[in-house]
Short mmCIF file of C-alpha atoms in Angstrom, two decimals:
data_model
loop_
_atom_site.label_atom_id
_atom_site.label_comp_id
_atom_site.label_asym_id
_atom_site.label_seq_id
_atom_site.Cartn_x
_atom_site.Cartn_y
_atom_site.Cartn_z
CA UNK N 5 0.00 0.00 0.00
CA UNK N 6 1.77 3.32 -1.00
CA UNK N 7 2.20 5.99 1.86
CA UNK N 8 1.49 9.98 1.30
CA UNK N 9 4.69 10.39 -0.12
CA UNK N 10 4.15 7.97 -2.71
CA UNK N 11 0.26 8.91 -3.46
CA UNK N 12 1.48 12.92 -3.98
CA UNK N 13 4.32 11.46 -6.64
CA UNK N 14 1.80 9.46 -8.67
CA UNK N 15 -0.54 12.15 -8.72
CA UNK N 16 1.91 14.77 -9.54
CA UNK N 17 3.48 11.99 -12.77
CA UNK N 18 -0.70 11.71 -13.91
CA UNK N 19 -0.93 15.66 -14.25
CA UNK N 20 2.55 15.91 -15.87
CA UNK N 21 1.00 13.08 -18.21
CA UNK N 22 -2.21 14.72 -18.76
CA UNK N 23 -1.35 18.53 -19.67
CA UNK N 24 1.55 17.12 -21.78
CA UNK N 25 -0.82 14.74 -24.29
CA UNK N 26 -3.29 16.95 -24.38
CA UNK N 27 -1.49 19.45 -26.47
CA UNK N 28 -0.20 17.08 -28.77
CA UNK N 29 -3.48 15.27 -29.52
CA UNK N 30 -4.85 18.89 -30.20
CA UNK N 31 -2.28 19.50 -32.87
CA UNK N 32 -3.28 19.85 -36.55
CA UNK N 33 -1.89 16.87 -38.73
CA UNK N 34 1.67 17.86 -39.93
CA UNK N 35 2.79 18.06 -43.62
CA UNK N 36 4.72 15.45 -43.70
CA UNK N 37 1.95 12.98 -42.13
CA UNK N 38 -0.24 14.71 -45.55
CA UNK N 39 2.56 12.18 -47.80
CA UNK N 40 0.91 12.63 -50.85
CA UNK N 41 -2.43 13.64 -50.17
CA UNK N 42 -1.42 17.39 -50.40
CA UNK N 43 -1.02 18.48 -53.68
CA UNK N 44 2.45 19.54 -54.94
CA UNK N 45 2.09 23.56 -55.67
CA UNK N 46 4.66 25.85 -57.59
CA UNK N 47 4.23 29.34 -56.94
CA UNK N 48 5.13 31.32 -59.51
CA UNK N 49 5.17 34.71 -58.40
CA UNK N 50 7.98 38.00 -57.89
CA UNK N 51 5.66 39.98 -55.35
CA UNK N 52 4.82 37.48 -53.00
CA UNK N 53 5.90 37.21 -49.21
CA UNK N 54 7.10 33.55 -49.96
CA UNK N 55 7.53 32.71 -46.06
CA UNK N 56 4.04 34.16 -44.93
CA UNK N 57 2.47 32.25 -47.49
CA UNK N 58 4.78 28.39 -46.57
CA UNK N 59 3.01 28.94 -42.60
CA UNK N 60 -0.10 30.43 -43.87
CA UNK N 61 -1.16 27.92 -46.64
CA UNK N 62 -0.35 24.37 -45.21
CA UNK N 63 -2.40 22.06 -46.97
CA UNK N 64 0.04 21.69 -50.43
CA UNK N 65 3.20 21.30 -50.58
CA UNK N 66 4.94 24.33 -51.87
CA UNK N 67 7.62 23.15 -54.62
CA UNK N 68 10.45 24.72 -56.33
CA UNK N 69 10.22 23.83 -60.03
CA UNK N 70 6.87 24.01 -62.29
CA UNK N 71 8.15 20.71 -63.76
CA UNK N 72 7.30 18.79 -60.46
CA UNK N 73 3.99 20.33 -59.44
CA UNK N 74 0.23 19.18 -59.94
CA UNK N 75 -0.57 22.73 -59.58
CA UNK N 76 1.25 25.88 -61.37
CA UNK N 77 -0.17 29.07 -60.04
CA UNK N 78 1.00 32.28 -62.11
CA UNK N 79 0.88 35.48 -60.39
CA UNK N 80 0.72 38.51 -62.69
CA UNK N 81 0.15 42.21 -61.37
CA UNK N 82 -0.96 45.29 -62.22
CA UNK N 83 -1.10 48.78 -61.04
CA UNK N 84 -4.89 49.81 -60.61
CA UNK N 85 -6.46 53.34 -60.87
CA UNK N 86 -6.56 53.79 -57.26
CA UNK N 87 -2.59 53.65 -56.62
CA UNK N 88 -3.29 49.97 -55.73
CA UNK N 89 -1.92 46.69 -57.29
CA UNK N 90 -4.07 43.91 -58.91
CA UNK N 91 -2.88 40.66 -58.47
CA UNK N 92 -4.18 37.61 -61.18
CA UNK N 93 -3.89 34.34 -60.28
CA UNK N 94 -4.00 31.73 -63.34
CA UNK N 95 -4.45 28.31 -61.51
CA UNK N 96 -2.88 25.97 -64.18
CA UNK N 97 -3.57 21.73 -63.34
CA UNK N 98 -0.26 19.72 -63.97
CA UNK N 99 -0.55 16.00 -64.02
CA UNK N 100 -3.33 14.54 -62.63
CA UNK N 101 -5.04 17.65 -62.52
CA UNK N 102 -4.27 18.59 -66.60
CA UNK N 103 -6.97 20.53 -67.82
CA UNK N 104 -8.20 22.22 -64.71
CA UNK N 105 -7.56 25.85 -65.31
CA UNK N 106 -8.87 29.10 -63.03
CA UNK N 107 -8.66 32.94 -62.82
CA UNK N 108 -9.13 34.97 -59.81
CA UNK N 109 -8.35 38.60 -59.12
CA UNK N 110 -7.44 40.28 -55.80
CA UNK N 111 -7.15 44.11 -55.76
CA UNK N 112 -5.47 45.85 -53.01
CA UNK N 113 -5.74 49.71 -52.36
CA UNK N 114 -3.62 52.13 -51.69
CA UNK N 115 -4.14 52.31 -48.12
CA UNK N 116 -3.60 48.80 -47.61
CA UNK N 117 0.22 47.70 -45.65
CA UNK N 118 2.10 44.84 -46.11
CA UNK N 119 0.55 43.00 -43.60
CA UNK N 120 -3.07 43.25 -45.06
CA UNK N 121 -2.22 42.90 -48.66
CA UNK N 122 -0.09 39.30 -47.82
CA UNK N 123 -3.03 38.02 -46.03
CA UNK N 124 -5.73 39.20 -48.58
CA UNK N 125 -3.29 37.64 -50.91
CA UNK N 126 -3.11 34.34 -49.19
CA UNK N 127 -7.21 34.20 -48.85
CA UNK N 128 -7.36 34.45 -52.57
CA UNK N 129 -5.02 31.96 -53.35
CA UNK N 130 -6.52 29.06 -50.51
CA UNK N 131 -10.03 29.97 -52.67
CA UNK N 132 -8.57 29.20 -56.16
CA UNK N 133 -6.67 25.97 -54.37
CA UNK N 134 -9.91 24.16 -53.39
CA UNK N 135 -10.75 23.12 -56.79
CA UNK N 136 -7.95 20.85 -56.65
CA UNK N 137 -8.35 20.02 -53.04
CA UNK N 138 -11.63 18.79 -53.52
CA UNK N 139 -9.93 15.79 -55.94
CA UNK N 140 -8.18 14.52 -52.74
CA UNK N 141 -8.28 12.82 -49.62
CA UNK N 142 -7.80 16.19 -47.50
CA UNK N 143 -11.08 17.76 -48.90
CA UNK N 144 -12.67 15.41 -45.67
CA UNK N 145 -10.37 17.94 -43.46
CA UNK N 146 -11.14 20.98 -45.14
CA UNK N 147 -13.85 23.50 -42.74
CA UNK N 148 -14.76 26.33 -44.49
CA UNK N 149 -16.32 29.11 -42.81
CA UNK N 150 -17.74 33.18 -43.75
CA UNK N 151 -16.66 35.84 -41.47
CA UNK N 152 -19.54 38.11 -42.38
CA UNK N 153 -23.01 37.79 -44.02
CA UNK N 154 -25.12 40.73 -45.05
CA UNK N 155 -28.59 40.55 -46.09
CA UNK N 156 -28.86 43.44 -47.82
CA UNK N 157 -28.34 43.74 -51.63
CA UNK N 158 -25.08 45.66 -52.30
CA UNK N 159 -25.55 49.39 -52.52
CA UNK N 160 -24.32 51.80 -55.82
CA UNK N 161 -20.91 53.03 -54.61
CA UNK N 162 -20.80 56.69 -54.68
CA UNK N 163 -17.20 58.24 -55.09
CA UNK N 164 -16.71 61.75 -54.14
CA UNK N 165 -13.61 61.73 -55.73
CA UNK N 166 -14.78 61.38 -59.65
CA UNK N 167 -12.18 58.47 -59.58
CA UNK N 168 -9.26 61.14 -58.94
CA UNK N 169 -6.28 60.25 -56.84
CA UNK N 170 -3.70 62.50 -55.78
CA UNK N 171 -0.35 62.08 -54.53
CA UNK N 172 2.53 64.70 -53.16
CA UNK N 173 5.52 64.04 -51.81
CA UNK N 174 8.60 65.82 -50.53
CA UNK N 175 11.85 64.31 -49.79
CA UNK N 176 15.09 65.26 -48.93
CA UNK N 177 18.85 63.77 -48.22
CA UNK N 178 21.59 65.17 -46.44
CA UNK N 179 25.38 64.15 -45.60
CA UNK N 180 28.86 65.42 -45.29
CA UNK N 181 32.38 65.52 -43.02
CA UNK N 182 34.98 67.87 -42.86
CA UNK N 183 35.55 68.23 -46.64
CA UNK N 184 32.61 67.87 -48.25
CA UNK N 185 29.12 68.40 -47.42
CA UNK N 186 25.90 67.15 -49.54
CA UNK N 187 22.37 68.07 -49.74
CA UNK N 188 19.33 66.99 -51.70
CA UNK N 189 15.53 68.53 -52.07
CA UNK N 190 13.29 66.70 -53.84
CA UNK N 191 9.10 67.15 -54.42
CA UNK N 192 6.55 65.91 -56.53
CA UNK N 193 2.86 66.14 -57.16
CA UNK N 194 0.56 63.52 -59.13
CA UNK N 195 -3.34 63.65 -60.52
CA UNK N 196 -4.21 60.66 -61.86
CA UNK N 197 -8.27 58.99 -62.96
CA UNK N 198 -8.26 55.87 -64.55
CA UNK N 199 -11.68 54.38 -65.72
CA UNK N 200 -12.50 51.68 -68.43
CA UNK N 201 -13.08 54.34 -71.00
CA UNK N 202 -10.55 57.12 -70.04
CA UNK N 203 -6.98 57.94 -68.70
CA UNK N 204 -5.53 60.49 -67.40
CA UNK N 205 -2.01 61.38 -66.00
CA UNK N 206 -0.60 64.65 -64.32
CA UNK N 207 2.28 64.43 -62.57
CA UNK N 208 5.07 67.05 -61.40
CA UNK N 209 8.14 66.48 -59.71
CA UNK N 210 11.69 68.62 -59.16
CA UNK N 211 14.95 68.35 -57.96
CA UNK N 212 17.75 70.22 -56.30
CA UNK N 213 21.32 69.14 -55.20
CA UNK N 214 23.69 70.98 -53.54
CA UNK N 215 27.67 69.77 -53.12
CA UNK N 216 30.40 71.62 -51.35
CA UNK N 217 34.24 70.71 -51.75
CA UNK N 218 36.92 72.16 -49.30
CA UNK N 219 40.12 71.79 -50.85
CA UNK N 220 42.16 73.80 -48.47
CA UNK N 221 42.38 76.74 -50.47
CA UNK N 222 39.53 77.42 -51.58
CA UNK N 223 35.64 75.91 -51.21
CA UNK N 224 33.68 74.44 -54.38
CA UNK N 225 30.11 74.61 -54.71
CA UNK N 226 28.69 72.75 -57.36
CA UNK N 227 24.29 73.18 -57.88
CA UNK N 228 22.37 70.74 -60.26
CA UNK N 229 18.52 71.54 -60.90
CA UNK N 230 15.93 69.15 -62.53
CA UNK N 231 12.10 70.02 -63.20
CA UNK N 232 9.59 68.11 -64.98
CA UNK N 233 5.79 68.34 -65.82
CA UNK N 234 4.23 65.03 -67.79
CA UNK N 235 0.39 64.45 -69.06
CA UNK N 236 -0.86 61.80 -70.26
CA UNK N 237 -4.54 61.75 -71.77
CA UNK N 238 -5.85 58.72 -73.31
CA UNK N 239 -9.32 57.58 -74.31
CA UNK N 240 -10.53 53.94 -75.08
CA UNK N 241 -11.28 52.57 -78.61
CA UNK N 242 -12.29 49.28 -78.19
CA UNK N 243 -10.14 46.11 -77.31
CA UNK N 244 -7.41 47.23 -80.04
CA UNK N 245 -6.91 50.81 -80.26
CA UNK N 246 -6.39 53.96 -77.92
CA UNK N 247 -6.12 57.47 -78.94
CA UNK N 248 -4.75 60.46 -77.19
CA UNK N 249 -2.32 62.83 -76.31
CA UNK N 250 1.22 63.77 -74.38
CA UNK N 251 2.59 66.96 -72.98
CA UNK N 252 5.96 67.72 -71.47
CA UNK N 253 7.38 70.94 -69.73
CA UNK N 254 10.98 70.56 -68.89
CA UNK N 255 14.47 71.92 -67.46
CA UNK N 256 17.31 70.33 -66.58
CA UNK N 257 21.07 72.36 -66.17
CA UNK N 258 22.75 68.36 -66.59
CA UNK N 259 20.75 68.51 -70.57
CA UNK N 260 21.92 72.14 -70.87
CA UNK N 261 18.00 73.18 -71.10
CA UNK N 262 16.18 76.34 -69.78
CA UNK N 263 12.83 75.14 -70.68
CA UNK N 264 11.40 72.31 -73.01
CA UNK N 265 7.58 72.38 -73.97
CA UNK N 266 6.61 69.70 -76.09
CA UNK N 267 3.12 68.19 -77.28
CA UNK N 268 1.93 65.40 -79.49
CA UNK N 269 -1.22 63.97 -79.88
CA UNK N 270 -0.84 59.58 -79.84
CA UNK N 271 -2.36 56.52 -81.29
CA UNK N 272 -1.66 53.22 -80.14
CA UNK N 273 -3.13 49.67 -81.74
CA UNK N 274 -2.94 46.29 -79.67
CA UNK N 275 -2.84 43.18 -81.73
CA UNK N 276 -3.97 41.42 -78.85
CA UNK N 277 -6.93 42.85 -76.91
CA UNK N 278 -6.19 44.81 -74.13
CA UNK N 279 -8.33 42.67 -71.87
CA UNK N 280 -5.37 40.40 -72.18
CA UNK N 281 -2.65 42.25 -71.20
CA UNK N 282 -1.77 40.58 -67.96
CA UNK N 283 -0.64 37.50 -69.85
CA UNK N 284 0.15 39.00 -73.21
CA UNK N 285 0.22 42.19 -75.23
CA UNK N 286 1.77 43.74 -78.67
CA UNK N 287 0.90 47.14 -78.62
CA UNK N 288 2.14 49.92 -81.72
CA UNK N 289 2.23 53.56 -80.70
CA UNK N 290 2.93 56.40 -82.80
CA UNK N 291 3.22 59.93 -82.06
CA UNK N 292 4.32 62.98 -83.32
CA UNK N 293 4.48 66.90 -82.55
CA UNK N 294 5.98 70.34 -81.95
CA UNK N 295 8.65 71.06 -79.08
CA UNK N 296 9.94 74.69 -78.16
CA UNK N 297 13.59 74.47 -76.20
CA UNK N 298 15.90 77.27 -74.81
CA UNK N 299 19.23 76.46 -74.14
CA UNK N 300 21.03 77.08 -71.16
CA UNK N 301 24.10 77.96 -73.06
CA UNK N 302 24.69 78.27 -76.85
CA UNK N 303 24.86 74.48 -78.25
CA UNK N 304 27.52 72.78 -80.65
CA UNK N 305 24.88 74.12 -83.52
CA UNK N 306 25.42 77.87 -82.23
CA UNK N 307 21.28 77.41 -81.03
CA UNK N 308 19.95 79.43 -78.17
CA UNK N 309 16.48 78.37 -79.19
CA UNK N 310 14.58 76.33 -81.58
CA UNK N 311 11.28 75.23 -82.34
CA UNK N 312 11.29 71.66 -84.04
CA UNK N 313 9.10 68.70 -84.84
CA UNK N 314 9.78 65.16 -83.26
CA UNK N 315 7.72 62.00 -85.08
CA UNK N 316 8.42 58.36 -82.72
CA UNK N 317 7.20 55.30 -83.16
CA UNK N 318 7.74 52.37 -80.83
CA UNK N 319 6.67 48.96 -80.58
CA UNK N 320 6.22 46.94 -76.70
CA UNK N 321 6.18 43.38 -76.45
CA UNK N 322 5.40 41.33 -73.70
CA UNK N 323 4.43 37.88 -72.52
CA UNK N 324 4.31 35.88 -68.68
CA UNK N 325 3.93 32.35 -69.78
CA UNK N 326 4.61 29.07 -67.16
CA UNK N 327 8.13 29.16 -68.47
CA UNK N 328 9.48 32.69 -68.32
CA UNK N 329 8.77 36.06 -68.89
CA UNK N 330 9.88 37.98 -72.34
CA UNK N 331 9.80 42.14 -72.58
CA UNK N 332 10.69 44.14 -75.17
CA UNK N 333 10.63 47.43 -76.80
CA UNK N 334 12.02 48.75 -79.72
CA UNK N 335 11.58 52.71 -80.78
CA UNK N 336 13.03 54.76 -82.89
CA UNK N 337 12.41 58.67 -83.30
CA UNK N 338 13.80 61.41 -85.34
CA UNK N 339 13.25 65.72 -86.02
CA UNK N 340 11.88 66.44 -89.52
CA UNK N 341 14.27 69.36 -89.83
CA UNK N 342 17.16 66.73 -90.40
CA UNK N 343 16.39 62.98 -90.72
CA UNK N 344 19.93 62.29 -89.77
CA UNK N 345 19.05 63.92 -86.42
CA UNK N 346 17.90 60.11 -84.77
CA UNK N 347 17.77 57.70 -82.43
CA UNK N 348 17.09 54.02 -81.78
CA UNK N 349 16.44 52.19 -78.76
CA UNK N 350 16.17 48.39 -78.24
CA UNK N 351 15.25 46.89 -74.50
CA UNK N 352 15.00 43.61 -73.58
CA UNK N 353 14.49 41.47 -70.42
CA UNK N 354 13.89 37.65 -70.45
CA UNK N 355 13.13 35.51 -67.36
CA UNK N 356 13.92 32.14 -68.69
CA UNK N 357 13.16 28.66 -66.95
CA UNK N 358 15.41 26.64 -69.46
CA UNK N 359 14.93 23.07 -68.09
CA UNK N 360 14.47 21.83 -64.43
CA UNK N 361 16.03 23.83 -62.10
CA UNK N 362 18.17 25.98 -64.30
CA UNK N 363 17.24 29.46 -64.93
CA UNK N 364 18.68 32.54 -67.09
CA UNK N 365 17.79 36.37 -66.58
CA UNK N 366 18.59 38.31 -68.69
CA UNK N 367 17.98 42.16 -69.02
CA UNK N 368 19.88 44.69 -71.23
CA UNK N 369 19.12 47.65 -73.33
CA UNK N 370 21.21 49.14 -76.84
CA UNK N 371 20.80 52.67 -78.16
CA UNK N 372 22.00 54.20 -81.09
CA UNK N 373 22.50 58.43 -80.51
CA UNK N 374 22.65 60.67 -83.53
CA UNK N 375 20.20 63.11 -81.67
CA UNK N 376 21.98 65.21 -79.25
CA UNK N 377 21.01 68.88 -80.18
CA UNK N 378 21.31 70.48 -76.83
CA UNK N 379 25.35 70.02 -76.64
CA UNK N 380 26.72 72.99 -75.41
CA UNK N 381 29.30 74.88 -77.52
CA UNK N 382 31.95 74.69 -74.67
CA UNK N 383 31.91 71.69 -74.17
CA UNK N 384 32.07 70.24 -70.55
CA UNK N 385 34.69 71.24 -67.80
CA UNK N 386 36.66 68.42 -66.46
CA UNK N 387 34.81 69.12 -63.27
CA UNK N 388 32.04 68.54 -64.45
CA UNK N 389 32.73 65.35 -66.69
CA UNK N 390 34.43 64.15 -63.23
CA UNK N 391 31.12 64.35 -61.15
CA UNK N 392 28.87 63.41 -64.24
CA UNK N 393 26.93 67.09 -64.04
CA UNK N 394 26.52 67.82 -67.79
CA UNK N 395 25.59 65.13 -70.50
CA UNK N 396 28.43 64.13 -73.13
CA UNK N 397 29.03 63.89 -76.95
CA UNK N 398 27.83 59.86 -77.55
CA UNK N 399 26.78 57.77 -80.58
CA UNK N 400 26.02 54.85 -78.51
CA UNK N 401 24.48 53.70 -75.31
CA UNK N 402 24.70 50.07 -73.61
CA UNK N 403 23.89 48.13 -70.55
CA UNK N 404 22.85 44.69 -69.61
CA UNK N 405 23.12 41.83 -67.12
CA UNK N 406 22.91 38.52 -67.02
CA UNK N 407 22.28 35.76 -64.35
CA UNK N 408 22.44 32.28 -64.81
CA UNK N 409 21.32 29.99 -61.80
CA UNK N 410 21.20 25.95 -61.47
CA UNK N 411 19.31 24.66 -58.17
CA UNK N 412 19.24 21.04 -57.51
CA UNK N 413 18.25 18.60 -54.43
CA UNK N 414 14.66 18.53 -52.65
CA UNK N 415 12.01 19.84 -54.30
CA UNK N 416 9.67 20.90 -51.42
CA UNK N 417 10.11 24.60 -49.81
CA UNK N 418 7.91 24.19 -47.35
CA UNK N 419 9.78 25.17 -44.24
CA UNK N 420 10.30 28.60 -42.71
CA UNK N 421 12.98 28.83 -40.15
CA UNK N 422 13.66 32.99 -39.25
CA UNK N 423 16.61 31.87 -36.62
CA UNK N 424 19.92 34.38 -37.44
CA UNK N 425 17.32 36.12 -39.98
CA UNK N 426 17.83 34.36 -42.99
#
């Protein structure tokens, strides 16, 4: 028979027992104990917070490469009229599922953080997943559940605003030490409506830098200015064509320019329709028009001032497919008082998935210069070539880089672990 001492022990082992099971029988079935009842998911996306979504989402399997998934979600996204982002989410079936394809949209505003827009995200994507759920096994362990229910029909929305946003912004940046001292002022204003059937642009934004050299015997100071006023008007023709207009007010002592005024009214054709431009687009867009430009100093053609007449035409492509990304633009433009007075400009960015785990960026840009009328006669100081503060004689403009990345081994990324922050 046990004594008090004994009895106390026992009971004290039973409770130790107890609150120590019951948390573990409580616990949600783990991934791993899924096998391969959860569907293998690649997520296909630049914008996304990657480890939110691996503890958030835990009923797939998050994978690596597209080649290995059932499920291939593409994540395209757009800027909305608001200042917001719209994010489209092309469910693609891989395998087992081949042939099950969805769409869904989520819109964020511009009032929305991080926070909120990662876990509006994530809501969307668990929505488009259930489709595919539903084919397995874990569609028995699947609750769902509406936060809110409202009996009324959904009211007109009324917007005081006309669909107008605005936007201004100040900035500034400061630094310096014994020799040298820096300073920065920046601003900018923006109007912008979008709707279906119209778009319009205003924005307005300057800039002022400041650098002071001590050399001992004497002090430097060296001021760059920069002022610019866009517009951008443009009014829906269908799924194919746009027409409208540009205007540009601008001054800039690094382009040797007082003032620039320039307008030109614009046409642009789609092949594709516009309604597909998230996935796909080949858009033409000509313009041409007057500018009006006073020199800050006499240029290489003895001008103070000219009026002239600029023609461009440019054409964008662009496709997000379930192997890669391909961009490109090509325009060319030219002033009707000399032809030879030109320039061409090729970009190009490709985000390639060659084969299974091997992948090649690529993004570079050529430009051919025959255009550079605002030159001054003086040419620049050595000063000034030195701290890149006045633009310089050029036929030809190039940049580019290139990555090329193999990764091999598991194929699940399912695990966050934050420890050391990485």
């Amino acid at each position: 028979m046990m004594n008090s001492a004994q009895s106390v022990y026992l009971r004290l082992f039973l409770f130790f027992v107890l609150i120590t099971a019951v948390p573990l029988l409580a616990q949600p079935p783990k991934l791993e104990d899924m096998g391969n009842d959860a569907p293998r998911v690649f997520l296909d996306c630049n914008r996304c917070d990657r480890g939110f979504l691996n503890q958030d989402v835990t009923f797939v399997n998050f994978v690596r490469d597209r080649n290995d998934a059932q499920v291939h979600v593409l994540v395209t996204v757009q800027r909305t009229g608001s200042d917001g982002w719209e994010y489209t989410l092309d469910f693609m079936g891989q395998h087992e599922f081949d042939g099950m394809n969805d769409r869904l949209k989520y819109f964020s505003v511009s009032s929305d953080s991080d926070d909120e827009i990662r876990h509006g995200f994530s809501r969307m994507l668990k929505i488009g997943l259930m489709r595919f759920i539903a084919q397995t096994p874990l569609a028995q362990s699947i609750v769902i559940s509406q936060k809110y229910t409202s009996k009324r029909a959904p009211s007109k929305v009324t917007d005081k605003w006309k669909n107008w946003l605005f936007r201004v912004s100040l900035r500034t940046y400061f630094q310096g030490q014994q020799s040298t001292n820096e300073l920065f002022l920046g601003g900018a204003f923006s109007a912008n409506r979008i709707t279906d059937n119209w778009k319009i642009r205003l924005s307005m934004n300057g800039d002022y830098k400041e650098d002071v050299f001590d050399t001992g015997d004497e002090e430097i100071t060296d001021i760059s200015r920069r002022y610019r006023w866009n517009s951008v008007m443009v009014k829906s023709l269908g799924q194919h064509w746009s027409a409208g207009g540009y205007t540009r007010i601008f001054s800039s002592t690094y382009d040797n320019k007082d003032i620039e005024v320039f307008v030109s009214p614009a046409i642009e054709y789609n092949l594709l329709p516009y309604s597909e431009s998230t996935r796909r687009e080949l858009r033409f867009l000509y313009r041409v028009g007057p500018s009006y430009v006073k020199y800050g100093a006499p240029t290489i053609f003895d001008k103070s001032n000219e009026t002239l007449i600029e023609e461009e035409l440019s054409v964008n492509y662009e496709t997000k497919q379930p192997w890669g990304t391909v961009e490109m633009e090509l325009e060319g433009s030219h002033y009707f008082h000399d032809l030879s007075k030109h320039r061409v400009r090729l970009v190009g960015e490709f985000v390639l998935r060659v084969f299974r785990g091997l992948s090649l960026d690529f993004v570079g840009s050529v430009t051919r210069i025959r255009d550079q009328l605002a030159l001054p006669m003086g040419g620049a100081s050595a000063e000034e070539i030195l701290l890149r503060r006045r633009e310089l004689a050029t036929s030809y403009r190039y940049n580019g880089s290139l990555r090329l990345s193999y990764t091999f081994g598991s194929i699940y990324s399912n695990v966050v672990n934050p420890r050391f922050g990485g």
